[in-house]
Amino acid sequence: MEEDNDMITAARKIAQKFQQMAKYTKGRRELLDLGATEEKSEFSSMTDMIKTCKEIIALTKNIQKHADMISKNCPDKRLVLSLGNSMEPMGMLSQQLNIIASVKAAASGKYNEQAEVEADEMLTINAQNLMKS
């Protein structure tokens, strides 16, 4: 049953993509702080991380679209209100992720490594907040 639920499938994909982002960010932090010699990540570049952010945003929109369809067809107003309240932070956090990813894409390579890693961490934290919502 869960396999047929598009919202659950999208949420699982978001969780997987978040794990990839966290792993990439942790690897970059280790390179910077500990002088590690190798990144332990599925990403080969910052472009991959930004692409993943955009994929998370698209998956979030998919969840919101399904939630809207459910709301329109649900006769229980309390459930509609609860679903709407659950979706509201998701939309705001998705927008924040979009803004941060866009700024990161525009500024990539223009700052020192410390600033780059901090920007990666901001993206990852925002994605984590999105998962919590």
GROMACS .gro file of C-alpha atoms in nm:
model
  133
    1MET     CA    1   0.000   0.000   0.000
    2GLU     CA    2   0.277   0.247   0.091
    3GLU     CA    3   0.452   0.173  -0.240
    4ASP     CA    4   0.145   0.307  -0.421
    5ASN     CA    5   0.135   0.631  -0.222
    6ASP     CA    6   0.308   0.905  -0.422
    7MET     CA    7   0.348   1.125  -0.115
    8ILE     CA    8   0.533   0.854   0.077
    9THR     CA    9   0.746   0.769  -0.224
   10ALA     CA   10   0.841   1.136  -0.267
   11ALA     CA   11   0.919   1.171   0.105
   12ARG     CA   12   1.149   0.868   0.089
   13LYS     CA   13   1.330   1.013  -0.213
   14ILE     CA   14   1.372   1.342  -0.027
   15ALA     CA   15   1.521   1.152   0.269
   16GLN     CA   16   1.768   0.973   0.040
   17LYS     CA   17   1.871   1.299  -0.126
   18PHE     CA   18   1.913   1.465   0.211
   19GLN     CA   19   2.145   1.183   0.318
   20GLN     CA   20   2.354   1.242   0.006
   21MET     CA   21   2.375   1.615   0.087
   22ALA     CA   22   2.472   1.549   0.448
   23LYS     CA   23   2.742   1.304   0.342
   24TYR     CA   24   2.884   1.553   0.091
   25THR     CA   25   2.883   1.837   0.345
   26LYS     CA   26   3.044   1.620   0.611
   27GLY     CA   27   3.314   1.515   0.365
   28ARG     CA   28   3.391   1.876   0.272
   29ARG     CA   29   3.402   1.978   0.640
   30GLU     CA   30   3.646   1.693   0.712
   31LEU     CA   31   3.863   1.801   0.421
   32LEU     CA   32   3.873   2.153   0.558
   33ASP     CA   33   3.903   2.081   0.931
   34LEU     CA   34   4.100   1.760   0.945
   35GLY     CA   35   4.295   1.769   0.625
   36ALA     CA   36   4.129   1.452   0.498
   37THR     CA   37   4.254   1.346   0.158
   38GLU     CA   38   3.941   1.211  -0.003
   39GLU     CA   39   3.575   1.309  -0.018
   40LYS     CA   40   3.338   1.030   0.079
   41SER     CA   41   3.038   1.132  -0.127
   42GLU     CA   42   2.824   1.038  -0.422
   43PHE     CA   43   2.857   1.396  -0.546
   44SER     CA   44   3.147   1.486  -0.769
   45SER     CA   45   3.091   1.861  -0.756
   46MET     CA   46   2.892   2.144  -0.606
   47THR     CA   47   2.677   2.128  -0.919
   48ASP     CA   48   2.557   1.784  -0.805
   49MET     CA   49   2.458   1.923  -0.466
   50ILE     CA   50   2.267   2.213  -0.621
   51LYS     CA   51   2.097   1.972  -0.863
   52THR     CA   52   1.994   1.758  -0.566
   53CYS     CA   53   1.847   2.065  -0.394
   54LYS     CA   54   1.641   2.136  -0.705
   55GLU     CA   55   1.525   1.772  -0.710
   56ILE     CA   56   1.418   1.802  -0.344
   57ILE     CA   57   1.224   2.116  -0.430
   58ALA     CA   58   1.047   1.935  -0.717
   59LEU     CA   59   0.962   1.640  -0.491
   60THR     CA   60   0.827   1.881  -0.229
   61LYS     CA   61   0.604   2.043  -0.489
   62ASN     CA   62   0.481   1.695  -0.582
   63ILE     CA   63   0.389   1.626  -0.219
   64GLN     CA   64   0.211   1.961  -0.197
   65LYS     CA   65   0.019   1.888  -0.518
   66HIS     CA   66  -0.104   1.557  -0.379
   67ALA     CA   67  -0.193   1.719  -0.048
   68ASP     CA   68  -0.399   1.980  -0.234
   69MET     CA   69  -0.585   1.706  -0.423
   70ILE     CA   70  -0.656   1.523  -0.097
   71SER     CA   71  -0.775   1.846   0.067
   72LYS     CA   72  -1.016   1.920  -0.217
   73ASN     CA   73  -1.174   1.575  -0.190
   74CYS     CA   74  -1.177   1.533   0.187
   75PRO     CA   75  -1.512   1.588   0.358
   76ASP     CA   76  -1.358   1.626   0.706
   77LYS     CA   77  -1.269   1.993   0.753
   78ARG     CA   78  -1.050   1.919   1.056
   79LEU     CA   79  -0.832   1.685   0.852
   80VAL     CA   80  -0.814   1.940   0.570
   81LEU     CA   81  -0.701   2.205   0.820
   82SER     CA   82  -0.445   1.969   0.973
   83LEU     CA   83  -0.306   1.877   0.633
   84GLY     CA   84  -0.287   2.243   0.535
   85ASN     CA   85  -0.103   2.327   0.856
   86SER     CA   86   0.143   2.045   0.784
   87MET     CA   87   0.206   2.164   0.429
   88GLU     CA   88   0.258   2.532   0.512
   89PRO     CA   89   0.610   2.501   0.659
   90MET     CA   90   0.707   2.266   0.378
   91GLY     CA   91   0.632   2.535   0.122
   92MET     CA   92   0.828   2.801   0.309
   93LEU     CA   93   1.127   2.575   0.367
   94SER     CA   94   1.123   2.463   0.004
   95GLN     CA   95   1.132   2.826  -0.103
   96GLN     CA   96   1.423   2.894   0.133
   97LEU     CA   97   1.610   2.594  -0.007
   98ASN     CA   98   1.550   2.726  -0.357
   99ILE     CA   99   1.687   3.070  -0.266
  100ILE     CA  100   1.993   2.933  -0.088
  101ALA     CA  101   2.067   2.690  -0.374
  102SER     CA  102   2.034   2.969  -0.629
  103VAL     CA  103   2.269   3.197  -0.435
  104LYS     CA  104   2.513   2.909  -0.388
  105ALA     CA  105   2.506   2.836  -0.761
  106ALA     CA  106   2.575   3.200  -0.845
  107ALA     CA  107   2.854   3.234  -0.588
  108SER     CA  108   3.017   2.894  -0.632
  109GLY     CA  109   3.394   2.924  -0.659
  110LYS     CA  110   3.398   3.295  -0.574
  111TYR     CA  111   3.474   3.258  -0.203
  112ASN     CA  112   3.727   3.079   0.013
  113GLU     CA  113   3.686   2.714   0.108
  114GLN     CA  114   3.556   2.798   0.458
  115ALA     CA  115   3.273   3.010   0.314
  116GLU     CA  116   3.192   2.738   0.060
  117VAL     CA  117   3.167   2.473   0.334
  118GLU     CA  118   2.947   2.700   0.547
  119ALA     CA  119   2.717   2.752   0.249
  120ASP     CA  120   2.701   2.374   0.201
  121GLU     CA  121   2.606   2.338   0.565
  122MET     CA  122   2.328   2.598   0.526
  123LEU     CA  123   2.185   2.401   0.233
  124THR     CA  124   2.201   2.079   0.432
  125ILE     CA  125   2.042   2.231   0.743
  126ASN     CA  126   1.761   2.377   0.534
  127ALA     CA  127   1.701   2.041   0.368
  128GLN     CA  128   1.700   1.878   0.711
  129ASN     CA  129   1.439   2.128   0.833
  130LEU     CA  130   1.232   2.047   0.526
  131MET     CA  131   1.247   1.677   0.616
  132LYS     CA  132   1.128   1.753   0.969
  133SER     CA  133   0.823   1.934   0.836
   0.00000   0.00000   0.00000
